[in-house]
GROMACS .gro file of C-alpha atoms in nm:
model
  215
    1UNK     CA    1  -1.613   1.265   0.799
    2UNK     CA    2  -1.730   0.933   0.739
    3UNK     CA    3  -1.488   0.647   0.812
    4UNK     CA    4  -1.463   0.227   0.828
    5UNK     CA    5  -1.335   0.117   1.205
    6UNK     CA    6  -1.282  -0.183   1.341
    7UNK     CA    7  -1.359  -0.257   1.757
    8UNK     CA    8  -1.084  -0.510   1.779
    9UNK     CA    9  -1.400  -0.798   1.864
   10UNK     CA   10  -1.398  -0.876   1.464
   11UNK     CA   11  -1.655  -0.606   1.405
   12UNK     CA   12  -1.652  -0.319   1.162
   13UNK     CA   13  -1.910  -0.007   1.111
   14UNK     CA   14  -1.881   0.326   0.902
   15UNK     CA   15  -1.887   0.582   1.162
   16UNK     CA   16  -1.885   0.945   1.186
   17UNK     CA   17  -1.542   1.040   1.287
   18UNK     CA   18  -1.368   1.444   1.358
   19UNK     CA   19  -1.118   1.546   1.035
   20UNK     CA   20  -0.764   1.415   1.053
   21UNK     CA   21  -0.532   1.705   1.208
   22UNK     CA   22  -0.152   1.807   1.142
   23UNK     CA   23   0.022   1.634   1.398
   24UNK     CA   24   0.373   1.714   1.308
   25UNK     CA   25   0.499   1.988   1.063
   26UNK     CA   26   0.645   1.649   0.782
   27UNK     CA   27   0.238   1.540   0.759
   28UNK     CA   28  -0.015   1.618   0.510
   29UNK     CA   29  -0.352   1.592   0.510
   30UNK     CA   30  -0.502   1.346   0.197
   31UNK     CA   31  -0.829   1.340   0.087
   32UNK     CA   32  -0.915   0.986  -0.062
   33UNK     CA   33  -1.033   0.996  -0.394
   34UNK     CA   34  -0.969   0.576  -0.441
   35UNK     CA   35  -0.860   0.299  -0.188
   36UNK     CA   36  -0.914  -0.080  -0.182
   37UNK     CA   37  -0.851  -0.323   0.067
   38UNK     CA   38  -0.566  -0.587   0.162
   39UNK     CA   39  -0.606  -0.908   0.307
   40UNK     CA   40  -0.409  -0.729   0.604
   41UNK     CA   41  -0.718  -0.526   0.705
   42UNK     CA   42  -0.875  -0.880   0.731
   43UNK     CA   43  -0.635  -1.024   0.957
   44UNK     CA   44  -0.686  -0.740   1.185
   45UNK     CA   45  -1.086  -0.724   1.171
   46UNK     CA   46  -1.024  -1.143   1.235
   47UNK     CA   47  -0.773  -1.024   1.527
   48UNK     CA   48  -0.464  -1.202   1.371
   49UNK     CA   49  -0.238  -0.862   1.456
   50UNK     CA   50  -0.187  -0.851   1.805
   51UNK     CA   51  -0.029  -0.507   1.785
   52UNK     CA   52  -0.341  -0.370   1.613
   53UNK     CA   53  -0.507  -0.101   1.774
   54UNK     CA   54  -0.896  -0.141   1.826
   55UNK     CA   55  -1.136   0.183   1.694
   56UNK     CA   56  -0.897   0.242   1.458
   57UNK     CA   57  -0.976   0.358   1.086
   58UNK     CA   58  -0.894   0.058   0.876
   59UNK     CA   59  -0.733   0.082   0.538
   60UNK     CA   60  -0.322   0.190   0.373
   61UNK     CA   61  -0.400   0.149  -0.030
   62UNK     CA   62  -0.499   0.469  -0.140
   63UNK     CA   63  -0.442   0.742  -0.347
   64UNK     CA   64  -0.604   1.133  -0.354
   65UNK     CA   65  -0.547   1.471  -0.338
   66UNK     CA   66  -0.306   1.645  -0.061
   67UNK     CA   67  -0.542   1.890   0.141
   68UNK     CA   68  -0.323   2.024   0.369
   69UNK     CA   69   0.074   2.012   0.451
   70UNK     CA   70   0.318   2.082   0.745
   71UNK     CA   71   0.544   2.357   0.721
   72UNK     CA   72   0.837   2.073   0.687
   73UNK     CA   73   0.689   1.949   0.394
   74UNK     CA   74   0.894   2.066   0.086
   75UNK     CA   75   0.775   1.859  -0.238
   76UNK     CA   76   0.397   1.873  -0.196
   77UNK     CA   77   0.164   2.173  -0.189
   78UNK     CA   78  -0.232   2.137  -0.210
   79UNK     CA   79  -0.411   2.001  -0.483
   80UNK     CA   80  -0.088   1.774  -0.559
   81UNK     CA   81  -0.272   1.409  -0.709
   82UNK     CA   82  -0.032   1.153  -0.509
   83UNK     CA   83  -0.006   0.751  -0.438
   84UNK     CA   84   0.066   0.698  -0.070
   85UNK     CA   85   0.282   0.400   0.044
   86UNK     CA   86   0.155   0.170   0.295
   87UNK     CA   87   0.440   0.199   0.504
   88UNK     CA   88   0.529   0.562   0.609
   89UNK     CA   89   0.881   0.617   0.628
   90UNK     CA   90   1.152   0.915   0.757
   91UNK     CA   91   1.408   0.852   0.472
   92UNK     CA   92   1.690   0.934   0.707
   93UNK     CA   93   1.743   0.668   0.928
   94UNK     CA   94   1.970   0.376   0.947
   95UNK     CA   95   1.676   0.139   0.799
   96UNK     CA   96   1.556   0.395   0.537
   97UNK     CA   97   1.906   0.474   0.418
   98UNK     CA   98   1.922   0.043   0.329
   99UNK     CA   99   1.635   0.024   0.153
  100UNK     CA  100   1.429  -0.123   0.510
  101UNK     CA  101   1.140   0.129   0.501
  102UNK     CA  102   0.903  -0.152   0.675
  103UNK     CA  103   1.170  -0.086   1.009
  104UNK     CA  104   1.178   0.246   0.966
  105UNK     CA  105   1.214   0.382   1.330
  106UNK     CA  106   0.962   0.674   1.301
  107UNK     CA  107   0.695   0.483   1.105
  108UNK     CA  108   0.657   0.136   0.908
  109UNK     CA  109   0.323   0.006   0.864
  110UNK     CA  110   0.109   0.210   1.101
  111UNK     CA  111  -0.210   0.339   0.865
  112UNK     CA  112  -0.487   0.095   0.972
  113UNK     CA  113  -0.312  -0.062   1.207
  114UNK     CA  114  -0.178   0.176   1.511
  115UNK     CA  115  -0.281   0.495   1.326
  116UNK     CA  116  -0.617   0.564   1.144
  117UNK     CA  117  -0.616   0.477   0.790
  118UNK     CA  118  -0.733   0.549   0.422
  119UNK     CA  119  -1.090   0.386   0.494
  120UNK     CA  120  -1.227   0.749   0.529
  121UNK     CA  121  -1.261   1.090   0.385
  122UNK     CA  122  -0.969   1.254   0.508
  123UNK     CA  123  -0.644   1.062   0.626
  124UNK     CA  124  -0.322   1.189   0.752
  125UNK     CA  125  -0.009   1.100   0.616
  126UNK     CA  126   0.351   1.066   0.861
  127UNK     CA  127   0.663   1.160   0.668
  128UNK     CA  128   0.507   1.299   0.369
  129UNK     CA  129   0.752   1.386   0.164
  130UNK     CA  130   0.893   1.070   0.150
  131UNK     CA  131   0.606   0.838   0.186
  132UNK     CA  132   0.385   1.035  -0.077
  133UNK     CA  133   0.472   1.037  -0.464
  134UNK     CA  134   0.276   1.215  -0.684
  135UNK     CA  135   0.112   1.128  -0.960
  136UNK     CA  136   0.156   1.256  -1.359
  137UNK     CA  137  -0.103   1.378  -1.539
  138UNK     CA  138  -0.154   1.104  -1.800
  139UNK     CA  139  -0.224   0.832  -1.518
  140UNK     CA  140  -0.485   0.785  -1.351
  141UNK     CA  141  -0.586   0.704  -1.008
  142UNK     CA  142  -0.714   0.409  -1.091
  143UNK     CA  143  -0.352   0.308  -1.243
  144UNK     CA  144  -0.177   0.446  -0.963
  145UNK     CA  145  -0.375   0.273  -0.648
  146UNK     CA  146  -0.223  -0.036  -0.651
  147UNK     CA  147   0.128   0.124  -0.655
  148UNK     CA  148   0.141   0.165  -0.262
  149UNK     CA  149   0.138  -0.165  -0.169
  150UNK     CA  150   0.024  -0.469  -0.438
  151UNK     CA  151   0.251  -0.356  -0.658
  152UNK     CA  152   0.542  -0.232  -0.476
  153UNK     CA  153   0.553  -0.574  -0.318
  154UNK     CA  154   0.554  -0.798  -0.631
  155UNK     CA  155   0.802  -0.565  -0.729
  156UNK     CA  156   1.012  -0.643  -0.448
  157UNK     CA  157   0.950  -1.011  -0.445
  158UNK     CA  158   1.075  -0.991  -0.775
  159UNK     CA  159   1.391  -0.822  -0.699
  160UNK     CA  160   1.507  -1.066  -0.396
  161UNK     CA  161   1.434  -1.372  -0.616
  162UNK     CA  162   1.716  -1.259  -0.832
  163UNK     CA  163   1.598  -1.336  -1.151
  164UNK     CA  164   1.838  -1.433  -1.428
  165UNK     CA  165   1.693  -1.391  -1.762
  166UNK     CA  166   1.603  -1.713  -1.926
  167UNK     CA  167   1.556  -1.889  -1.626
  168UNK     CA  168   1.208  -2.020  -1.468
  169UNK     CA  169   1.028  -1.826  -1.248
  170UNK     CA  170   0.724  -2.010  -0.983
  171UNK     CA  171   0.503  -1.759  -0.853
  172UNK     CA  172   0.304  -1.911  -0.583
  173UNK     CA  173  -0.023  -1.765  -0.537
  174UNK     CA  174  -0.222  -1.573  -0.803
  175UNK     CA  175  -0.426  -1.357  -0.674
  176UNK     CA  176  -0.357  -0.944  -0.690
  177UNK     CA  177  -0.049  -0.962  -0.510
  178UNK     CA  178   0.086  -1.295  -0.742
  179UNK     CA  179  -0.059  -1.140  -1.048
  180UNK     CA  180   0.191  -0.843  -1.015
  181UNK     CA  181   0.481  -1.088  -0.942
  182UNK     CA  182   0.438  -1.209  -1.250
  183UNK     CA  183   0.438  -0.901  -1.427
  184UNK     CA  184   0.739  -0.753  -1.190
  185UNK     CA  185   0.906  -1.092  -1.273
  186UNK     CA  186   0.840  -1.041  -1.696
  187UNK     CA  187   1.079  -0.741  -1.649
  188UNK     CA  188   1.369  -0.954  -1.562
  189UNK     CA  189   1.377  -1.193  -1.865
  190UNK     CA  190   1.235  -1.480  -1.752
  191UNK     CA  191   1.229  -1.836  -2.036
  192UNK     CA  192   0.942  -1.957  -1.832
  193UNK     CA  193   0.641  -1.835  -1.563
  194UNK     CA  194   0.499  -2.076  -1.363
  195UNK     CA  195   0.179  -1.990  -1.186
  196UNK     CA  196   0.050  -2.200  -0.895
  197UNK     CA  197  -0.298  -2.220  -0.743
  198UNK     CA  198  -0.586  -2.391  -0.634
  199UNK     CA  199  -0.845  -2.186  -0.788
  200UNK     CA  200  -0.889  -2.251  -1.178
  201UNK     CA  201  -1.046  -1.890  -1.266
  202UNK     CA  202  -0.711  -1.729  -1.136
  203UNK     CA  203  -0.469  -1.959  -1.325
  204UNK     CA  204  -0.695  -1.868  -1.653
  205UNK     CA  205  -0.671  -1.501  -1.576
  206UNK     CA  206  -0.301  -1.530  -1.550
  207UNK     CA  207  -0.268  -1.735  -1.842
  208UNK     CA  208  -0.514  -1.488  -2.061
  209UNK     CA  209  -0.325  -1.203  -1.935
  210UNK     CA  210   0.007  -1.291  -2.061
  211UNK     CA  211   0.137  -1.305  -1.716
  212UNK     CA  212   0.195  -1.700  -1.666
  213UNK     CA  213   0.383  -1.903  -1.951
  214UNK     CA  214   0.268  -2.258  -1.808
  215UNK     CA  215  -0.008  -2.308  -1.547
   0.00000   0.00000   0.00000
């Protein structure tokens, strides 16, 4: 399969790389119908993760079709449409069970990082059952890719702020992962959306969009 990976020197190539296997009987096997990128996958190609690992597939937005699954997996067969979440996740241990997927002890953020990612063909996915949710039929993958990690984390930025409704919200930043702050943050209420940024075109997108109140 083809595949983006990085040589930990700050270069990247598409290379021909052998099919992800079944490591464990909880993976699956995805094939990658849409991914984009984070500006995570840029600190690593500019060597700002020290624990990333170098010749490793780049990429953990994504969503496609499940090709393959462990005999552990229970809730996805082939052909299942699914978002993938950038952090892969048991669902059993003492993190999981609090909400702390990101610590989990048997994954956390590992796709395009310390295991090959969703910059490819074919990627396999730890944990499946948990860290794969599929997708309905009346959305498509285009409305679903940002779901694994853009907005799962305004969503969650969103939820620690505690946000009273009619009370002010600042969102600093409004790029992809500000943009869906905002919207996150619209669900709790808000009198007021502040967005906050040094680049004029993103302010007017948030403003057009309905997403910021005051800019």
């Amino acid at each position: 399969m083809k595949a983006l990976v990085h040589d930990g020197r700050g270069h990247i190539a598409l290379e021909d790389r052998p099919d992800p296997q079944l490591q464990s009987p909880t993976d699956a096997i995805v094939r990658v119908t849409r991914s984009t990128i984070c500006t995570s996958d840029l600190h690593i190609i500019h060597g700002a993760v020290p624990r990333a690992t170098p010749n490793t597939v780049l990429g953990h937005e994504f969503v496609g079709v499940v090709e393959q699954v462990g005999e552990g997996v229970r809730s996805l067969r082939p052909g299942d449409r699914v978002a993938v979440s950038c952090e892969t996740f048991c669902g059993e241990c003492f993190y999981c069970e609090r909400g702390w997927v990101n610590n989990c002890v048997e994954g956390g953020w590992g796709l395009g990082c310390c295991e090959d990612g969703c910059q490819a063909e074919l990627v396999r996915v730890a944990h499946a059952d948990h860290t794969c949710a599929p997708i309905p039929a009346d959305v498509t993958d285009e409305d679903a890719l940002f779901l694994g990690d853009i907005v799962a984390t305004g969503h969650w930025g969103a939820s620690i702020a505690e946000i009273e409704a009619g009370s002010t919200v600042a969102v600093i930043g409004a790029g992809p992962v500000g943009l869906t702050t905002m919207m996150c943050a619209r669900l709790h209420e808000p009198a007021t959306i502040i967005a906050i940024d040094i680049d004029p075109a993103r302010l007017a997108l948030a403003r057009e969009r309905g997403l910021a109140d005051r800019v």
